[in-house]
Coordinates of C-alpha atoms and ligand atoms in Angstrom, one line a residue:
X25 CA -39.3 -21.2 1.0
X26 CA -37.9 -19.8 -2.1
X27 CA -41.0 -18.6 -3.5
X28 CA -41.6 -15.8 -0.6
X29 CA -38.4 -14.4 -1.4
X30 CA -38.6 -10.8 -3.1
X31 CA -37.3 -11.3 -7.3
X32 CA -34.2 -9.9 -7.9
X33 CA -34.2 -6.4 -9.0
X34 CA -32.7 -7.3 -12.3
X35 CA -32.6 -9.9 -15.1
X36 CA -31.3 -13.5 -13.6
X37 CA -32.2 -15.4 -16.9
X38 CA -29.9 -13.1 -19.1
X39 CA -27.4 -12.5 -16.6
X40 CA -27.1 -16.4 -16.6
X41 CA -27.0 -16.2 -20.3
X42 CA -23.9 -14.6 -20.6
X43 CA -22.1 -16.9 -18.6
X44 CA -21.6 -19.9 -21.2
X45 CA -20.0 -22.7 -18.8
X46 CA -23.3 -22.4 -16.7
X47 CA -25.4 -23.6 -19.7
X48 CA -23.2 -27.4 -19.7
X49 CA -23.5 -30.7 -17.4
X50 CA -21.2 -31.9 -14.8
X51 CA -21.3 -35.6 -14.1
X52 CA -24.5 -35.5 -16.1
X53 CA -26.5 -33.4 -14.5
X54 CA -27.0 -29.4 -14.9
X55 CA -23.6 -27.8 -13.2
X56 CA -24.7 -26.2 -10.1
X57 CA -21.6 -23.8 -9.6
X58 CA -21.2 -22.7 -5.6
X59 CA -17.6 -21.8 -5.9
X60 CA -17.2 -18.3 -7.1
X61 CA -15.4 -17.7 -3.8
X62 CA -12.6 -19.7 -4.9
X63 CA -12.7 -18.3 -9.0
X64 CA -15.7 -16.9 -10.5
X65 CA -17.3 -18.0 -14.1
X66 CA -16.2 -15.5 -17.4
X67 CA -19.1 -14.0 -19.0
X68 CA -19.3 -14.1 -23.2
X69 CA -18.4 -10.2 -23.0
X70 CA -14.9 -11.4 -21.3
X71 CA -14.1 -14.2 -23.7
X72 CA -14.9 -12.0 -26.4
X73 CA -12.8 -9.3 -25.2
X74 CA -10.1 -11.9 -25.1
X75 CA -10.5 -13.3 -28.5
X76 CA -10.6 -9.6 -30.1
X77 CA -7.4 -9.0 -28.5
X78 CA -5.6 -11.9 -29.4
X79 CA -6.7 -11.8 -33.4
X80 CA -6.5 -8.1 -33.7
X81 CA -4.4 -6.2 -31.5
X82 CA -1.9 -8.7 -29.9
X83 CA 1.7 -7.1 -29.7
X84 CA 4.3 -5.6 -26.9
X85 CA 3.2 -2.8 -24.8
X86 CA 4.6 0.8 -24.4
X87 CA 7.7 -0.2 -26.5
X88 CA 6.7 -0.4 -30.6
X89 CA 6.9 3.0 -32.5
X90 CA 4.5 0.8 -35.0
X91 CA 0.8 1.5 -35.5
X92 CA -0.1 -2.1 -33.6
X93 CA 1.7 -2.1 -30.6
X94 CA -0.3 1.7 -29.9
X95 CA -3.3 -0.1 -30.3
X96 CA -2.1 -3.4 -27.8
X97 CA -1.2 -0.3 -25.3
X98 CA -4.5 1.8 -25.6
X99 CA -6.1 -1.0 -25.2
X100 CA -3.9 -2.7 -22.1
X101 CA -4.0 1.1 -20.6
X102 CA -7.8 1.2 -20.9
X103 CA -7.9 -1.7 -18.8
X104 CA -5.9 -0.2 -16.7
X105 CA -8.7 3.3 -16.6
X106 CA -11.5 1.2 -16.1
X107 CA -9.7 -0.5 -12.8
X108 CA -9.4 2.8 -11.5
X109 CA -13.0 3.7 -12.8
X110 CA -14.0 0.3 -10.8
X111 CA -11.9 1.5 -7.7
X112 CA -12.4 5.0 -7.9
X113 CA -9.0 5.4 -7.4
X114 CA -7.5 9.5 -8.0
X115 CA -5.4 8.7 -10.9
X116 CA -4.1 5.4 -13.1
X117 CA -0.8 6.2 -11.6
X118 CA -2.1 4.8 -8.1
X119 CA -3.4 1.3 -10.2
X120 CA -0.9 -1.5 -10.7
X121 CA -1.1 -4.3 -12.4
X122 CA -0.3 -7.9 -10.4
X123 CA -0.7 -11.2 -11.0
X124 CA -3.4 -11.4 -8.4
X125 CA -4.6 -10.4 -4.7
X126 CA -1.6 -12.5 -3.7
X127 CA 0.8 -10.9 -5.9
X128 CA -0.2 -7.6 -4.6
X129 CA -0.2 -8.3 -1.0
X130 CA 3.6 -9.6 -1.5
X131 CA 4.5 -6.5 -3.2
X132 CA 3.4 -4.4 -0.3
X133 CA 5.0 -6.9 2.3
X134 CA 8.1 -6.9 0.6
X135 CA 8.5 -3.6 -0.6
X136 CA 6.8 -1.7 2.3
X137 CA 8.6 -3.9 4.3
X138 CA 11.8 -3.2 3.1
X139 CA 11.4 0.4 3.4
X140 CA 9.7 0.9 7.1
X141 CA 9.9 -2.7 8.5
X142 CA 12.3 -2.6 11.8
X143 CA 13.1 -4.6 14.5
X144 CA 10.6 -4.6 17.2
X145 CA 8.2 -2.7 14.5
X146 CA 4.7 -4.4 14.7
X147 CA 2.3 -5.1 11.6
X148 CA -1.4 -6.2 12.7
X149 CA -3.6 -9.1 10.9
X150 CA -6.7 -10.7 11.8
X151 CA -7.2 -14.2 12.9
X152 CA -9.5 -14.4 9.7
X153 CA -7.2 -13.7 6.9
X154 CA -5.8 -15.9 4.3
X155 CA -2.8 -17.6 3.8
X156 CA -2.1 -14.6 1.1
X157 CA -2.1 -12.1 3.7
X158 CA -0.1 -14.4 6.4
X159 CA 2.8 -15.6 5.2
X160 CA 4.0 -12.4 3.1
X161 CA 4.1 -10.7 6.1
X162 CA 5.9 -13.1 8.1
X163 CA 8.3 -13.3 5.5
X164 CA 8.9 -9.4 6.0
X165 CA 8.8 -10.1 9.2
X166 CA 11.4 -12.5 9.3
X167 CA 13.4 -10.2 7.3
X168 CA 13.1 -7.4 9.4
X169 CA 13.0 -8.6 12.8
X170 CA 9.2 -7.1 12.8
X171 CA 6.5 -9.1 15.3
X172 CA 2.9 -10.2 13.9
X173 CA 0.1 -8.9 16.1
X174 CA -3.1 -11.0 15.3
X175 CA -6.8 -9.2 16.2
X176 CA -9.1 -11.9 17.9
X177 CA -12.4 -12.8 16.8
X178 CA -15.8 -13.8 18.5
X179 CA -17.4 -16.8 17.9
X180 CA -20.1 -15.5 15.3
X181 CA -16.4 -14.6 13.3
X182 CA -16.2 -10.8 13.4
X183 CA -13.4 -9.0 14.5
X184 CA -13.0 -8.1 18.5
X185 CA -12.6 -4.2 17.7
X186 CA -11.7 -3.4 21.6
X187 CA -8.6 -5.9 21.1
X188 CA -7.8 -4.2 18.0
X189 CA -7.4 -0.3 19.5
X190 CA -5.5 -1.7 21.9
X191 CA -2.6 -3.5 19.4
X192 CA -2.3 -0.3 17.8
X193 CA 0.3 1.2 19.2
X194 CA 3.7 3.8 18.0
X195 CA 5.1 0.1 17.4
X196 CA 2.8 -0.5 14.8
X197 CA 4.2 -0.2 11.2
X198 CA 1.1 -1.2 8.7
X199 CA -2.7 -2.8 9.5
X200 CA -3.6 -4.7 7.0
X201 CA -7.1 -6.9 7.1
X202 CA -9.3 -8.7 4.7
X203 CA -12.5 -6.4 3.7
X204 CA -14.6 -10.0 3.2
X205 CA -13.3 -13.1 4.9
X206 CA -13.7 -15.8 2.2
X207 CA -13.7 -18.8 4.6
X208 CA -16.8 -16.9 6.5
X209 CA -18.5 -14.1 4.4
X210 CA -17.8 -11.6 7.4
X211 CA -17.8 -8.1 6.1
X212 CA -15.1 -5.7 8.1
X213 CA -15.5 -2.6 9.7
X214 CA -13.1 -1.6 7.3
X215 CA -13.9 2.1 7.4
X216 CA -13.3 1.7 11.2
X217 CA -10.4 0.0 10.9
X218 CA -8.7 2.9 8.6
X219 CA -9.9 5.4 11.0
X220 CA -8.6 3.9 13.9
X221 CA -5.5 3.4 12.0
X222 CA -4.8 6.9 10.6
X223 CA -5.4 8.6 14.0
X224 CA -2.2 7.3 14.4
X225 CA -0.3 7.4 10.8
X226 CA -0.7 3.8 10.4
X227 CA -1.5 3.1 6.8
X228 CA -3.6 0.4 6.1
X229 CA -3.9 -2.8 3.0
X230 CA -6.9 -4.1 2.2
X231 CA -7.2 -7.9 0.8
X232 CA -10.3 -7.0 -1.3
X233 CA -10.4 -10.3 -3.2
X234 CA -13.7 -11.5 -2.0
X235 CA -15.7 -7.9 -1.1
X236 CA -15.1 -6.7 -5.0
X237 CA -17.4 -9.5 -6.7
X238 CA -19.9 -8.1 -4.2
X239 CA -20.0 -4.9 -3.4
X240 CA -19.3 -1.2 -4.2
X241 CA -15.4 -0.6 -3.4
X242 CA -14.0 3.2 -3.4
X243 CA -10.6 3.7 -2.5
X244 CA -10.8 7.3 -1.8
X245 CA -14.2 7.2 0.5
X246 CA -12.7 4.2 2.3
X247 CA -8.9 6.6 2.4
X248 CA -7.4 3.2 2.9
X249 CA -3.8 3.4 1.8
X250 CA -3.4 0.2 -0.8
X251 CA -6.3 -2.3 -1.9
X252 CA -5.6 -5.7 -3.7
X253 CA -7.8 -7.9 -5.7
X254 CA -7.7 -10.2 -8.0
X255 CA -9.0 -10.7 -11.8
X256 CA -10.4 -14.0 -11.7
X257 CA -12.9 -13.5 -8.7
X258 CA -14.4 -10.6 -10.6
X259 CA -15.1 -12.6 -13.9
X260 CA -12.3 -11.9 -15.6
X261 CA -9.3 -14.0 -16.3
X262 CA -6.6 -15.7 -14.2
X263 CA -3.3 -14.3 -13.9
X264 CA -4.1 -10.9 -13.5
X265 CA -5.2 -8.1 -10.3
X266 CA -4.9 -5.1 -9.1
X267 CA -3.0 -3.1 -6.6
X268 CA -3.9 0.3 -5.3
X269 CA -1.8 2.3 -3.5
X270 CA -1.9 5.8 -2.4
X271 CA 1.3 7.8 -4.8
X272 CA 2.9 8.9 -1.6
X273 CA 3.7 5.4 -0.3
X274 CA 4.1 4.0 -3.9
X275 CA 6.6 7.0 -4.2
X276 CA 8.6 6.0 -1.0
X277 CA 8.9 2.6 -1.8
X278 CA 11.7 1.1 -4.2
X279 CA 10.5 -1.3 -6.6
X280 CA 9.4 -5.2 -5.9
X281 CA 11.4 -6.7 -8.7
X282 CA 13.5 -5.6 -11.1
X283 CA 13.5 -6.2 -15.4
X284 CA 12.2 -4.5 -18.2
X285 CA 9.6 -1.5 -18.3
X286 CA 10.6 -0.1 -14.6
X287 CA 13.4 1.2 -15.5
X288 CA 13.9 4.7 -16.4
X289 CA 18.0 4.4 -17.0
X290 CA 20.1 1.4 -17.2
X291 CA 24.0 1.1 -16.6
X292 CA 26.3 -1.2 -14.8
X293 CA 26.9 1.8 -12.4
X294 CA 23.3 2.8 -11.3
X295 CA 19.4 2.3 -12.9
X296 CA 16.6 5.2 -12.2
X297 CA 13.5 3.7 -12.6
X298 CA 9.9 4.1 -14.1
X299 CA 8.0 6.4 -13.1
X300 CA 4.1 5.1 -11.1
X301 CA 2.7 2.6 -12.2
X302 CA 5.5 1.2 -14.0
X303 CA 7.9 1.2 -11.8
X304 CA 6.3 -1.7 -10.5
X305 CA 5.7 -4.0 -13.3
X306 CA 8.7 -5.6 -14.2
X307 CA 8.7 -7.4 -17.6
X308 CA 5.9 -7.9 -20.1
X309 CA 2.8 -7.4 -18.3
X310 CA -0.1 -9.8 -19.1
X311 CA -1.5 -7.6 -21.6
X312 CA -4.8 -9.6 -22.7
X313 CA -5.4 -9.7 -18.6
X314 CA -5.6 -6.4 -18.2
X315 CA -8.0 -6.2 -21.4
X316 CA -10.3 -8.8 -20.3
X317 CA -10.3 -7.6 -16.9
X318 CA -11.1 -3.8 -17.9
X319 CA -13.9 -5.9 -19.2
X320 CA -14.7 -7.9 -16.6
X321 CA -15.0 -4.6 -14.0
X322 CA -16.9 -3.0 -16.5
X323 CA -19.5 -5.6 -16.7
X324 CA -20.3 -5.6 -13.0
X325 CA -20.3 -1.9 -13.0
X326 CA -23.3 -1.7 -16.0
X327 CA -25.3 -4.5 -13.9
X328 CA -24.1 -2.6 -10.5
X329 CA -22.8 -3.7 -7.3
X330 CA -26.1 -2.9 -5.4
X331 CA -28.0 -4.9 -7.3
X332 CA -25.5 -7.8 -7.1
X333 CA -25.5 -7.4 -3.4
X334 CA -28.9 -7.2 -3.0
X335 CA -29.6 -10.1 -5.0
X336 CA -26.7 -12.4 -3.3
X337 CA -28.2 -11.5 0.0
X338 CA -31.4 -12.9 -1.1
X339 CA -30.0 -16.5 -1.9
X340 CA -27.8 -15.9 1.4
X341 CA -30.2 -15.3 3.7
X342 CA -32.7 -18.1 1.5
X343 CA -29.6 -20.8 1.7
X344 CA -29.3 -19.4 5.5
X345 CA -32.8 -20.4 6.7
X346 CA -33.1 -23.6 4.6
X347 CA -29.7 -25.3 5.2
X348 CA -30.1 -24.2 8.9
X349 CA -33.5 -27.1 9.5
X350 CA -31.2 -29.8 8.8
X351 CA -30.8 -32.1 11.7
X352 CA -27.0 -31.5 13.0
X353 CA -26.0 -28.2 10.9
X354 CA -23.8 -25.9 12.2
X355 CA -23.0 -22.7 9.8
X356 CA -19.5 -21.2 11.0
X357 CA -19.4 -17.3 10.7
X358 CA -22.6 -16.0 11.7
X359 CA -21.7 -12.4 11.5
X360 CA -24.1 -9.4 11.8
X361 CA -22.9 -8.4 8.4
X362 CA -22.0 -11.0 5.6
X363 CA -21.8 -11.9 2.1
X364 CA -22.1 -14.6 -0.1
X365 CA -20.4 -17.2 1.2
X366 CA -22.0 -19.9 3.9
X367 CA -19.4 -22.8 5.6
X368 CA -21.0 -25.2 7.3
X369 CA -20.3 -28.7 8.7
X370 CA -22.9 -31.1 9.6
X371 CA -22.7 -33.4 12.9
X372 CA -21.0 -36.7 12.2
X373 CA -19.9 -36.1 8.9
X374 CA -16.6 -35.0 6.7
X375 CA -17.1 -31.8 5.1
X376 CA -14.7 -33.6 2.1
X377 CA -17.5 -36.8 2.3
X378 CA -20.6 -34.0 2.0
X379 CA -18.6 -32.2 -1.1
X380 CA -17.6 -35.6 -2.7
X381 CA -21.7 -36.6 -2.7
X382 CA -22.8 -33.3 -3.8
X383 CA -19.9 -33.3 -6.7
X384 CA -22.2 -36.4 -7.6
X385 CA -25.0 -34.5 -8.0
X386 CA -23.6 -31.6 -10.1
X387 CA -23.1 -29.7 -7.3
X388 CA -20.0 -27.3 -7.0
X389 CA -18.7 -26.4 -3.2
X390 CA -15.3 -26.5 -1.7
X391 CA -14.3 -28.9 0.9
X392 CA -11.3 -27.9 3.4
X393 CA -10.1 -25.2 5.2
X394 CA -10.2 -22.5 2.4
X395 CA -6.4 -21.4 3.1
X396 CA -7.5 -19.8 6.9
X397 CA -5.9 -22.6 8.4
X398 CA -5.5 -20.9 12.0
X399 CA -9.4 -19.6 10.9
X400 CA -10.0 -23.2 11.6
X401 CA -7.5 -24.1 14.7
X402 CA -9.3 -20.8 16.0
X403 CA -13.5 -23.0 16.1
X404 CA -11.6 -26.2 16.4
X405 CA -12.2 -27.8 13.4
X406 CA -10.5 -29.5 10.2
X407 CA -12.4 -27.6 7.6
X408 CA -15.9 -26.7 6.5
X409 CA -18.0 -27.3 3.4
X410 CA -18.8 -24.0 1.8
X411 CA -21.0 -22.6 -0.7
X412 CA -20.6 -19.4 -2.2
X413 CA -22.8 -17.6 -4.8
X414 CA -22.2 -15.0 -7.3
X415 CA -24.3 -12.7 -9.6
X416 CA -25.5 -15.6 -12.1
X417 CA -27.0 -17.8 -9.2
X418 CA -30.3 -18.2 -8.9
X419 CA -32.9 -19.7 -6.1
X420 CA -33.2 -22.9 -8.1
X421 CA -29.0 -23.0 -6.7
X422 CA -30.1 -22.8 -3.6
X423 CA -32.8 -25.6 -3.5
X424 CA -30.6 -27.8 -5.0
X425 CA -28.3 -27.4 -2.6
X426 CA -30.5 -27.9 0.3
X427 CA -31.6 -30.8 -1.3
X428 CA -28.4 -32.1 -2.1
X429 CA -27.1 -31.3 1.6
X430 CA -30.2 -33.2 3.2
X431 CA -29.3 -36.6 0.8
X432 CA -25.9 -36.4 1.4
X433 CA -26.4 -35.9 5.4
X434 CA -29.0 -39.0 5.2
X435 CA -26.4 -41.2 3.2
X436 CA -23.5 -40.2 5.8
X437 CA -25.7 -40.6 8.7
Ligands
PMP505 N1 -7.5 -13.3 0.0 C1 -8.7 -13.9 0.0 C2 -9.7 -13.4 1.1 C3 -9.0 -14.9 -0.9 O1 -10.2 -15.4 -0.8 C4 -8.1 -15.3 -1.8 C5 -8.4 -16.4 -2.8 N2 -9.0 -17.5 -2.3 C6 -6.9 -14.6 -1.9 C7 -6.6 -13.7 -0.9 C8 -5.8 -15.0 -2.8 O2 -6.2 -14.7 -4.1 P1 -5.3 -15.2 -5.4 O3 -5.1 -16.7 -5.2 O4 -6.2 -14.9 -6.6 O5 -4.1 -14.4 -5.4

């Protein structure tokens, strides 16, 4: 039971307390929230951050001679030092400012793919990724006459490593794998994976959008070659990521789009671009983003990722045992290593009936198949029910949840 778990080794109660939307009702009761998987709640510090900007500092970036558009970029480019900060990425030229982990992966699937994508070439994923790192690369691959090569998984949901050396191969043009699977909380191998990789010159993405709300991410123990993330996940606001790259493939590949601020020259005849990041980000950037994300990142940082991901792995493994003694439930994606995130499904119910009773009770989860539709073709089922949990959750969460699950499977049953 809850009460035998060890307390977390820092402060729930004012943790929770910066998170204003976590104080309010839903349906009338106190808002349970178990979808930070999906976008995560903004703490005060964020919305403040926000506000600031807006009322003091709001003009165009890298562009005004005048006192207040210095201030807009210092304070847009400090958002850009603490990403690399949070990343521990070698420089700020290496950090570049997307819409999201989406945004990022299509740069790299387009761009990249431009450059080095053949016919015949091969590009691997996982048969746990995202739609966001699908369908970019079968886009490129379209384009290119490329083939995708998909690693297997094993039942518990981790990746079959012995399938994976064997795909790589001189065919093989880029690897790129999700370092948390969002649909079943498996963590990756991903230093493995890079290894593997680079024994062979085969750089490497990373879909980081659910491993950086939970644990420590550095780009240049890792070596992987470009990361992605996105704001909202990390309590910060919607619209806004970040992709790393290493400077010599960012170098070697031309730009994604094309507009304003990537440009170093323009004439009819021929445009030089921007140099890194720049070159990149076409167009007013979203300038308040990148402030209240430099916030967000350094918010996690001061309460620390090992303290996050110790205390999410408490509620985990709490919510693990609990849900696990009701009659008829399953929990897809029992790997060895996970975090935050438990999909289940219970015998003779709809996971969208079990979400639409617990939305009843306050309770927050997602219903569906969390954009990994072959995910689900791969178990054989339409979708799961899946709770997720974030720094501000606490054990009381998790109770409620079981207790929610267990009246919503006795009403169903
Ligand atoms: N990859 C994973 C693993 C995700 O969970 C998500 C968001 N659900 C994405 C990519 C896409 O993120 P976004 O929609 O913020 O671009």
């Amino acid at each position: 039971m809850s009460n035998t778990i060890t307390a977390p080794a820092f402060d729930i109660a004012r943790i929770r307390a910066d998170f204003p939307l976590l104080e309010g009702e839903m349906r009338g009761k106190p808002l349970v929230f178990l979808d930070s998987a999906a976008s995560s709640q903004k703490p005060q510090q964020v919305l403040d951050a926000l506000d600031y900007y807006y009322r003091h500092q709001n003009a165009n970036v890298h562009r005004g001679v005048y006192e207040l558009s210095q201030q807009a970029t210092d304070a847009f480019e400090l958002g850009r030092e603490r990403a690399r900060h949070f990343l521990n990425a070698g420089s700020t030229e290496e950090v570049i400012f997307v819409k999201g982990c989406t945004d990022g992966i299509n740069l790299v699937a387009s761009s990249f793919g431009r450059k080095f994508l053949r016919e015949g070439d091969e590009v691997i994923i996982s048969a746990m990724e995202h739609h966001s790192n699908i369908v970019p690369w079968q886009l490129a691959c379209e384009y290119s006459g490329a083939i995708l090569k998909v690693i297997p998984i094993n039942d518990r949901g981790e990746l079959i490593m012995e399938e994976y050396k064997k795909l790589l191969s001189e065919r093989t043009q880029i690897v790129s794998i999700v370092h948390v699977s969002n649909a079943l909380g498996t963590i990756n191998p991903v230093k493995e994976i890079i290894d593997l990789a680079h024994d062979r010159d085969i750089p490497v993405l990373l879909d980081g959008a659910q491993a950086t709300p939970h644990l420590k991410v550095d780009v240049q123990a890792l070596d992987v070659d470009f990361y992605a993330f996105s704001g909202h996940k990390v309590f910060g606001p919607t619209g806004i990521g970040v992709l790393y790259g290493k400077k010599k493939w960012l170098d070697a590949m031309p730009p994604y789009q094309g507009g304003g601020e990537m440009i170093a020259t323009v004439s009819f005849e021929k445009t030089t671009y921007n140099e890194l990041p720049f070159k990149f980000e076409a167009g007013t950037p979203d300038i308040s983003g990148a402030v209240g994300l430099g916030v967000a990142l350094e918010y996690i940082e001061q309460i620390g990722q090992d303290n996050i991901s110790a205390h999410e792995n408490h509620l985990l493994e709490a919510a693990t045992k609990q849900l696990l003694e009701i009659d008829g439930l399953s929990i897809i994606g029992t790997a060895e290593n996970k975090a935050s995130v438990i999909s289940f499904l219970i015998e003779g119910t709809h996971p969208y009936d079990l979400g639409t009773i617990l939305d009843k009770l306050g309770i927050a989860v997602r219903t569906g198949h969390h954009c990994t539709q072959p995910l689900m073709d791969r178990f054989e089922i339409p979708g799961t029910v899946r709770a997720s949990f974030a720094v501000y959750n606490t054990m009381e969460d998790v109770d409620k949840l079981v207790a929610g699950v267990k009246r919503a499977a006795n009403m169903l049953r």
